[in-house]
Amino acid sequence: MANLGSKLKAYRNSKKLTLEQLAQALNSKYSNAKISKGRLSRWENDKEEPKLSSLKLLADYFDVSLDNLIGLNEETVSNTTPEYLLKDKSPSNKDGISWQDIDLPYLGEVPDELKRYFHAISKVYVNYHPEIIQSKKIKDEIKISKYIGLQIKKLRKSLDMDQQTFADKIGTLRINVSRYENGLRNVNSEMLFKIAKEFNIDINYFFPKI
C-alpha cells in the first residue's frame, strides 16, 4: 500500500505519541485492537501489512478516511502515478485520453502498477478477519465474502436495479453478480473499488462497522 508506513509514522508524530503510547491508546479506545508496540513498528517500517480491521481502527483513531490512509484517494493517484500511465496508449486511442477524462481508470486495461496496488489491498481482506467476524452485527460463522455479497445486494436493490443492469454498470457478467451476492465468489479489490466509484459510495460501506 502506497507509503502506508510513512503515513502511519507521520500521523503518530502529529499526535506526539511514541509507539508504546499509540499502542496503549488504541488498545484503550478499541477493545478488539490487540495492537502491540512491536506490531506498530513493523507496520511503520513496511515489514508487515495491517489487516483491514486494524486499518479501520487506525483510520478512525487518526480521523482520516480509509482511502487516504492506504494511499488510494484521487489526489494520491494523480500525484504519485508516473505520467506515462495517465494515458491510454491503445491503438484505438492514438491521441491518449487522460484518466481524468474517464473519471479514473476503469475503461480499457488496468496498468500493472495499479494492479499491484489492488493486489496489496486484496491481501488485506481476502482472508477471514476474526476481529470482524466476531462483531455483534454478524454471526460468527459468516465469512467476510458473504457479508460483502449481502452489502452488494443491498446496494443493488436500493438502486432498483436487476442483476443484469447492475452487471452492465460495473462491467461484468450477471452470473458474477449473483455469485457475489450469495457469497459464492470473492469480490476482488479492483471490483470493490470499481463499484464504489461507479455508485459514488465509500469503500467502508462493504465492511462491518467496528
PDB file of C-alpha atoms in Angstrom:
ATOM      1  CA  MET A   1       0.000   0.000   0.000  1.00  0.00           C
ATOM      2  CA  ALA A   2       1.377   3.321  -1.103  1.00  0.00           C
ATOM      3  CA  ASN A   3       3.505   4.928   1.661  1.00  0.00           C
ATOM      4  CA  LEU A   4       1.417   3.356   4.419  1.00  0.00           C
ATOM      5  CA  GLY A   5       4.324   3.055   6.839  1.00  0.00           C
ATOM      6  CA  SER A   6       5.432   6.653   6.444  1.00  0.00           C
ATOM      7  CA  LYS A   7       1.830   7.849   6.745  1.00  0.00           C
ATOM      8  CA  LEU A   8       1.303   5.961   9.994  1.00  0.00           C
ATOM      9  CA  LYS A   9       4.507   7.420  11.396  1.00  0.00           C
ATOM     10  CA  ALA A  10       3.514  10.936  10.323  1.00  0.00           C
ATOM     11  CA  TYR A  11       0.058  10.616  11.904  1.00  0.00           C
ATOM     12  CA  ARG A  12       1.609   9.252  15.107  1.00  0.00           C
ATOM     13  CA  ASN A  13       4.155  12.076  15.248  1.00  0.00           C
ATOM     14  CA  SER A  14       1.404  14.631  14.656  1.00  0.00           C
ATOM     15  CA  LYS A  15      -0.123  13.477  17.939  1.00  0.00           C
ATOM     16  CA  LYS A  16       3.325  13.455  19.585  1.00  0.00           C
ATOM     17  CA  LEU A  17       2.978   9.820  20.602  1.00  0.00           C
ATOM     18  CA  THR A  18       5.627   7.147  20.969  1.00  0.00           C
ATOM     19  CA  LEU A  19       4.946   3.703  19.540  1.00  0.00           C
ATOM     20  CA  GLU A  20       4.172   2.437  23.022  1.00  0.00           C
ATOM     21  CA  GLN A  21       1.815   5.328  23.762  1.00  0.00           C
ATOM     22  CA  LEU A  22      -0.044   4.809  20.484  1.00  0.00           C
ATOM     23  CA  ALA A  23      -0.412   1.092  21.166  1.00  0.00           C
ATOM     24  CA  GLN A  24      -1.819   1.860  24.622  1.00  0.00           C
ATOM     25  CA  ALA A  25      -4.196   4.478  23.210  1.00  0.00           C
ATOM     26  CA  LEU A  26      -5.523   2.112  20.542  1.00  0.00           C
ATOM     27  CA  ASN A  27      -5.995  -0.782  22.949  1.00  0.00           C
ATOM     28  CA  SER A  28      -7.713   1.510  25.429  1.00  0.00           C
ATOM     29  CA  LYS A  29     -10.116   3.012  22.877  1.00  0.00           C
ATOM     30  CA  TYR A  30     -10.874  -0.201  20.952  1.00  0.00           C
ATOM     31  CA  SER A  31     -11.442  -3.369  22.958  1.00  0.00           C
ATOM     32  CA  ASN A  32     -10.679  -5.592  19.966  1.00  0.00           C
ATOM     33  CA  ALA A  33      -7.489  -3.800  18.871  1.00  0.00           C
ATOM     34  CA  LYS A  34      -4.782  -6.031  20.407  1.00  0.00           C
ATOM     35  CA  ILE A  35      -2.045  -3.935  18.801  1.00  0.00           C
ATOM     36  CA  SER A  36       1.463  -4.048  20.266  1.00  0.00           C
ATOM     37  CA  LYS A  37       4.352  -1.602  20.056  1.00  0.00           C
ATOM     38  CA  GLY A  38       6.287  -4.145  18.003  1.00  0.00           C
ATOM     39  CA  ARG A  39       3.475  -4.575  15.519  1.00  0.00           C
ATOM     40  CA  LEU A  40       3.151  -0.820  15.054  1.00  0.00           C
ATOM     41  CA  SER A  41       6.890  -0.663  14.399  1.00  0.00           C
ATOM     42  CA  ARG A  42       6.644  -3.370  11.743  1.00  0.00           C
ATOM     43  CA  TRP A  43       3.775  -1.515  10.078  1.00  0.00           C
ATOM     44  CA  GLU A  44       5.647   1.787  10.063  1.00  0.00           C
ATOM     45  CA  ASN A  45       8.724   0.121   8.558  1.00  0.00           C
ATOM     46  CA  ASP A  46       6.636  -1.715   5.934  1.00  0.00           C
ATOM     47  CA  LYS A  47       7.729  -5.095   7.261  1.00  0.00           C
ATOM     48  CA  GLU A  48       4.149  -6.246   7.812  1.00  0.00           C
ATOM     49  CA  GLU A  49       0.782  -5.264   6.334  1.00  0.00           C
ATOM     50  CA  PRO A  50      -2.067  -4.491   8.767  1.00  0.00           C
ATOM     51  CA  LYS A  51      -5.304  -6.414   8.388  1.00  0.00           C
ATOM     52  CA  LEU A  52      -8.330  -4.499   7.192  1.00  0.00           C
ATOM     53  CA  SER A  53      -9.781  -4.459  10.709  1.00  0.00           C
ATOM     54  CA  SER A  54      -6.605  -2.808  12.028  1.00  0.00           C
ATOM     55  CA  LEU A  55      -6.551  -0.307   9.166  1.00  0.00           C
ATOM     56  CA  LYS A  56     -10.112   0.720  10.017  1.00  0.00           C
ATOM     57  CA  LEU A  57      -9.158   1.234  13.670  1.00  0.00           C
ATOM     58  CA  LEU A  58      -6.177   3.368  12.681  1.00  0.00           C
ATOM     59  CA  ALA A  59      -8.217   5.430  10.221  1.00  0.00           C
ATOM     60  CA  ASP A  60     -10.873   6.009  12.881  1.00  0.00           C
ATOM     61  CA  TYR A  61      -8.307   6.916  15.539  1.00  0.00           C
ATOM     62  CA  PHE A  62      -6.491   9.417  13.313  1.00  0.00           C
ATOM     63  CA  ASP A  63      -9.809  10.683  11.907  1.00  0.00           C
ATOM     64  CA  VAL A  64      -8.894  10.081   8.262  1.00  0.00           C
ATOM     65  CA  SER A  65     -10.608   8.095   5.521  1.00  0.00           C
ATOM     66  CA  LEU A  66      -9.529   4.537   4.817  1.00  0.00           C
ATOM     67  CA  ASP A  67      -8.816   5.503   1.195  1.00  0.00           C
ATOM     68  CA  ASN A  68      -6.485   8.252   2.366  1.00  0.00           C
ATOM     69  CA  LEU A  69      -4.694   6.012   4.837  1.00  0.00           C
ATOM     70  CA  ILE A  70      -3.854   3.325   2.282  1.00  0.00           C
ATOM     71  CA  GLY A  71      -2.970   5.897  -0.344  1.00  0.00           C
ATOM     72  CA  LEU A  72      -5.656   5.305  -2.960  1.00  0.00           C
ATOM     73  CA  ASN A  73      -7.508   8.594  -2.957  1.00  0.00           C
ATOM     74  CA  GLU A  74      -7.654  10.566  -6.204  1.00  0.00           C
ATOM     75  CA  GLU A  75      -5.021  13.084  -5.090  1.00  0.00           C
ATOM     76  CA  THR A  76      -2.534  10.316  -4.368  1.00  0.00           C
ATOM     77  CA  VAL A  77      -3.179   8.630  -7.704  1.00  0.00           C
ATOM     78  CA  SER A  78      -2.654  11.853  -9.638  1.00  0.00           C
ATOM     79  CA  ASN A  79       0.438  12.869  -7.638  1.00  0.00           C
ATOM     80  CA  THR A  80       2.302   9.570  -7.484  1.00  0.00           C
ATOM     81  CA  THR A  81       1.454   7.788 -10.725  1.00  0.00           C
ATOM     82  CA  PRO A  82       4.068   8.209 -13.492  1.00  0.00           C
ATOM     83  CA  GLU A  83       2.864  10.475 -16.285  1.00  0.00           C
ATOM     84  CA  TYR A  84       3.087   7.734 -18.896  1.00  0.00           C
ATOM     85  CA  LEU A  85       0.463   5.728 -17.014  1.00  0.00           C
ATOM     86  CA  LEU A  86      -2.010   8.584 -17.204  1.00  0.00           C
ATOM     87  CA  LYS A  87      -2.526   7.991 -20.912  1.00  0.00           C
ATOM     88  CA  ASP A  88      -4.225   5.117 -22.673  1.00  0.00           C
ATOM     89  CA  LYS A  89      -1.839   4.189 -25.486  1.00  0.00           C
ATOM     90  CA  SER A  90      -4.056   1.572 -27.115  1.00  0.00           C
ATOM     91  CA  PRO A  91      -4.258   1.703 -30.944  1.00  0.00           C
ATOM     92  CA  SER A  92      -7.893   2.805 -30.753  1.00  0.00           C
ATOM     93  CA  ASN A  93      -6.867   5.794 -28.643  1.00  0.00           C
ATOM     94  CA  LYS A  94      -3.878   7.207 -30.529  1.00  0.00           C
ATOM     95  CA  ASP A  95      -4.139  10.669 -29.006  1.00  0.00           C
ATOM     96  CA  GLY A  96      -4.473   9.349 -25.472  1.00  0.00           C
ATOM     97  CA  ILE A  97      -7.393  10.024 -23.140  1.00  0.00           C
ATOM     98  CA  SER A  98      -6.403  11.083 -19.649  1.00  0.00           C
ATOM     99  CA  TRP A  99      -7.737   9.260 -16.609  1.00  0.00           C
ATOM    100  CA  GLN A 100      -9.465  12.485 -15.645  1.00  0.00           C
ATOM    101  CA  ASP A 101     -11.444  12.302 -18.896  1.00  0.00           C
ATOM    102  CA  ILE A 102     -12.896   8.952 -17.889  1.00  0.00           C
ATOM    103  CA  ASP A 103     -13.043   9.740 -14.165  1.00  0.00           C
ATOM    104  CA  LEU A 104     -10.421   7.153 -13.102  1.00  0.00           C
ATOM    105  CA  PRO A 105      -9.058   4.156 -14.989  1.00  0.00           C
ATOM    106  CA  TYR A 106     -11.927   1.745 -15.267  1.00  0.00           C
ATOM    107  CA  LEU A 107     -12.022   1.663 -19.067  1.00  0.00           C
ATOM    108  CA  GLY A 108      -9.518  -0.368 -21.019  1.00  0.00           C
ATOM    109  CA  GLU A 109      -6.735  -2.422 -19.484  1.00  0.00           C
ATOM    110  CA  VAL A 110      -5.684  -1.585 -15.937  1.00  0.00           C
ATOM    111  CA  PRO A 111      -1.935  -0.765 -15.775  1.00  0.00           C
ATOM    112  CA  ASP A 112       0.315  -3.235 -13.964  1.00  0.00           C
ATOM    113  CA  GLU A 113       1.246  -0.667 -11.314  1.00  0.00           C
ATOM    114  CA  LEU A 114      -2.392  -0.175 -10.376  1.00  0.00           C
ATOM    115  CA  LYS A 115      -2.915  -3.924 -10.350  1.00  0.00           C
ATOM    116  CA  ARG A 116      -0.125  -4.185  -7.772  1.00  0.00           C
ATOM    117  CA  TYR A 117      -1.977  -1.662  -5.608  1.00  0.00           C
ATOM    118  CA  PHE A 118      -5.157  -3.703  -5.892  1.00  0.00           C
ATOM    119  CA  HIS A 119      -3.270  -6.910  -5.126  1.00  0.00           C
ATOM    120  CA  ALA A 120      -1.785  -5.374  -1.981  1.00  0.00           C
ATOM    121  CA  ILE A 121      -5.237  -4.372  -0.782  1.00  0.00           C
ATOM    122  CA  SER A 122      -6.753  -7.733  -1.651  1.00  0.00           C
ATOM    123  CA  LYS A 123      -4.250  -9.489   0.611  1.00  0.00           C
ATOM    124  CA  VAL A 124      -5.610  -7.436   3.486  1.00  0.00           C
ATOM    125  CA  TYR A 125      -9.183  -8.682   3.285  1.00  0.00           C
ATOM    126  CA  VAL A 126      -9.389 -11.901   1.237  1.00  0.00           C
ATOM    127  CA  ASN A 127      -8.632 -13.983   4.315  1.00  0.00           C
ATOM    128  CA  TYR A 128     -11.112 -14.201   7.166  1.00  0.00           C
ATOM    129  CA  HIS A 129     -10.768 -11.496   9.773  1.00  0.00           C
ATOM    130  CA  PRO A 130     -11.621 -12.804  13.277  1.00  0.00           C
ATOM    131  CA  GLU A 131     -11.991  -9.291  14.661  1.00  0.00           C
ATOM    132  CA  ILE A 132     -14.682  -8.536  12.099  1.00  0.00           C
ATOM    133  CA  ILE A 133     -16.426 -11.893  12.188  1.00  0.00           C
ATOM    134  CA  GLN A 134     -16.791 -11.567  15.967  1.00  0.00           C
ATOM    135  CA  SER A 135     -18.672  -8.302  15.528  1.00  0.00           C
ATOM    136  CA  LYS A 136     -22.063  -8.323  17.221  1.00  0.00           C
ATOM    137  CA  LYS A 137     -23.617  -7.316  13.910  1.00  0.00           C
ATOM    138  CA  ILE A 138     -22.613 -10.558  12.173  1.00  0.00           C
ATOM    139  CA  LYS A 139     -22.884 -14.185  13.206  1.00  0.00           C
ATOM    140  CA  ASP A 140     -19.535 -15.817  13.915  1.00  0.00           C
ATOM    141  CA  GLU A 141     -19.856 -18.295  11.090  1.00  0.00           C
ATOM    142  CA  ILE A 142     -20.466 -15.748   8.328  1.00  0.00           C
ATOM    143  CA  LYS A 143     -17.462 -15.190   6.109  1.00  0.00           C
ATOM    144  CA  ILE A 144     -16.394 -11.704   5.120  1.00  0.00           C
ATOM    145  CA  SER A 145     -17.134 -12.542   1.476  1.00  0.00           C
ATOM    146  CA  LYS A 146     -20.727 -13.361   2.440  1.00  0.00           C
ATOM    147  CA  TYR A 147     -21.109 -10.043   4.228  1.00  0.00           C
ATOM    148  CA  ILE A 148     -19.706  -8.139   1.242  1.00  0.00           C
ATOM    149  CA  GLY A 149     -22.116 -10.014  -1.019  1.00  0.00           C
ATOM    150  CA  LEU A 150     -25.065  -9.015   1.143  1.00  0.00           C
ATOM    151  CA  GLN A 151     -23.931  -5.393   1.007  1.00  0.00           C
ATOM    152  CA  ILE A 152     -23.713  -5.539  -2.789  1.00  0.00           C
ATOM    153  CA  LYS A 153     -27.224  -6.972  -2.962  1.00  0.00           C
ATOM    154  CA  LYS A 154     -28.493  -4.293  -0.590  1.00  0.00           C
ATOM    155  CA  LEU A 155     -26.886  -1.599  -2.741  1.00  0.00           C
ATOM    156  CA  ARG A 156     -28.326  -3.029  -5.968  1.00  0.00           C
ATOM    157  CA  LYS A 157     -31.838  -3.192  -4.550  1.00  0.00           C
ATOM    158  CA  SER A 158     -31.580   0.341  -3.182  1.00  0.00           C
ATOM    159  CA  LEU A 159     -30.809   1.452  -6.744  1.00  0.00           C
ATOM    160  CA  ASP A 160     -33.821  -0.503  -8.027  1.00  0.00           C
ATOM    161  CA  MET A 161     -31.665  -2.465 -10.479  1.00  0.00           C
ATOM    162  CA  ASP A 162     -31.904  -6.062 -11.579  1.00  0.00           C
ATOM    163  CA  GLN A 163     -28.722  -8.143 -11.650  1.00  0.00           C
ATOM    164  CA  GLN A 164     -28.207  -7.698 -15.391  1.00  0.00           C
ATOM    165  CA  THR A 165     -28.413  -3.906 -15.227  1.00  0.00           C
ATOM    166  CA  PHE A 166     -26.070  -3.833 -12.244  1.00  0.00           C
ATOM    167  CA  ALA A 167     -23.627  -6.154 -14.044  1.00  0.00           C
ATOM    168  CA  ASP A 168     -23.640  -3.914 -17.119  1.00  0.00           C
ATOM    169  CA  LYS A 169     -22.856  -0.886 -14.947  1.00  0.00           C
ATOM    170  CA  ILE A 170     -19.774  -2.497 -13.397  1.00  0.00           C
ATOM    171  CA  GLY A 171     -18.599  -4.325 -16.494  1.00  0.00           C
ATOM    172  CA  THR A 172     -19.119  -7.944 -15.514  1.00  0.00           C
ATOM    173  CA  LEU A 173     -21.495 -10.846 -16.152  1.00  0.00           C
ATOM    174  CA  ARG A 174     -24.866 -11.237 -14.442  1.00  0.00           C
ATOM    175  CA  ILE A 175     -23.795 -14.648 -13.098  1.00  0.00           C
ATOM    176  CA  ASN A 176     -20.876 -12.979 -11.320  1.00  0.00           C
ATOM    177  CA  VAL A 177     -23.216 -10.537  -9.586  1.00  0.00           C
ATOM    178  CA  SER A 178     -25.357 -13.472  -8.470  1.00  0.00           C
ATOM    179  CA  ARG A 179     -22.299 -15.280  -7.110  1.00  0.00           C
ATOM    180  CA  TYR A 180     -21.077 -12.160  -5.318  1.00  0.00           C
ATOM    181  CA  GLU A 181     -24.450 -11.620  -3.659  1.00  0.00           C
ATOM    182  CA  ASN A 182     -24.693 -15.221  -2.497  1.00  0.00           C
ATOM    183  CA  GLY A 183     -21.143 -15.384  -1.179  1.00  0.00           C
ATOM    184  CA  LEU A 184     -20.181 -17.979  -3.785  1.00  0.00           C
ATOM    185  CA  ARG A 185     -17.398 -15.872  -5.251  1.00  0.00           C
ATOM    186  CA  ASN A 186     -14.990 -13.465  -3.586  1.00  0.00           C
ATOM    187  CA  VAL A 187     -15.130  -9.901  -4.856  1.00  0.00           C
ATOM    188  CA  ASN A 188     -11.593  -8.776  -5.634  1.00  0.00           C
ATOM    189  CA  SER A 189     -10.395  -5.350  -4.533  1.00  0.00           C
ATOM    190  CA  GLU A 190     -10.404  -3.957  -8.072  1.00  0.00           C
ATOM    191  CA  MET A 191     -14.097  -4.757  -8.434  1.00  0.00           C
ATOM    192  CA  LEU A 192     -14.939  -3.339  -4.993  1.00  0.00           C
ATOM    193  CA  PHE A 193     -13.277  -0.027  -5.795  1.00  0.00           C
ATOM    194  CA  LYS A 194     -14.958  -0.037  -9.200  1.00  0.00           C
ATOM    195  CA  ILE A 195     -18.412  -0.495  -7.637  1.00  0.00           C
ATOM    196  CA  ALA A 196     -17.689   2.182  -5.043  1.00  0.00           C
ATOM    197  CA  LYS A 197     -16.587   4.617  -7.734  1.00  0.00           C
ATOM    198  CA  GLU A 198     -19.454   3.821 -10.111  1.00  0.00           C
ATOM    199  CA  PHE A 199     -22.122   4.436  -7.472  1.00  0.00           C
ATOM    200  CA  ASN A 200     -20.258   7.118  -5.521  1.00  0.00           C
ATOM    201  CA  ILE A 201     -20.130   5.322  -2.170  1.00  0.00           C
ATOM    202  CA  ASP A 202     -17.433   4.979   0.487  1.00  0.00           C
ATOM    203  CA  ILE A 203     -15.423   1.750   0.315  1.00  0.00           C
ATOM    204  CA  ASN A 204     -16.177   1.262   4.032  1.00  0.00           C
ATOM    205  CA  TYR A 205     -19.796   0.516   3.051  1.00  0.00           C
ATOM    206  CA  PHE A 206     -18.786  -3.039   2.137  1.00  0.00           C
ATOM    207  CA  PHE A 207     -17.315  -3.915   5.528  1.00  0.00           C
ATOM    208  CA  PRO A 208     -18.797  -4.385   9.013  1.00  0.00           C
ATOM    209  CA  LYS A 209     -18.698  -1.424  11.345  1.00  0.00           C
ATOM    210  CA  ILE A 210     -16.098  -1.653  14.081  1.00  0.00           C
TER     211      ILE A 210
END
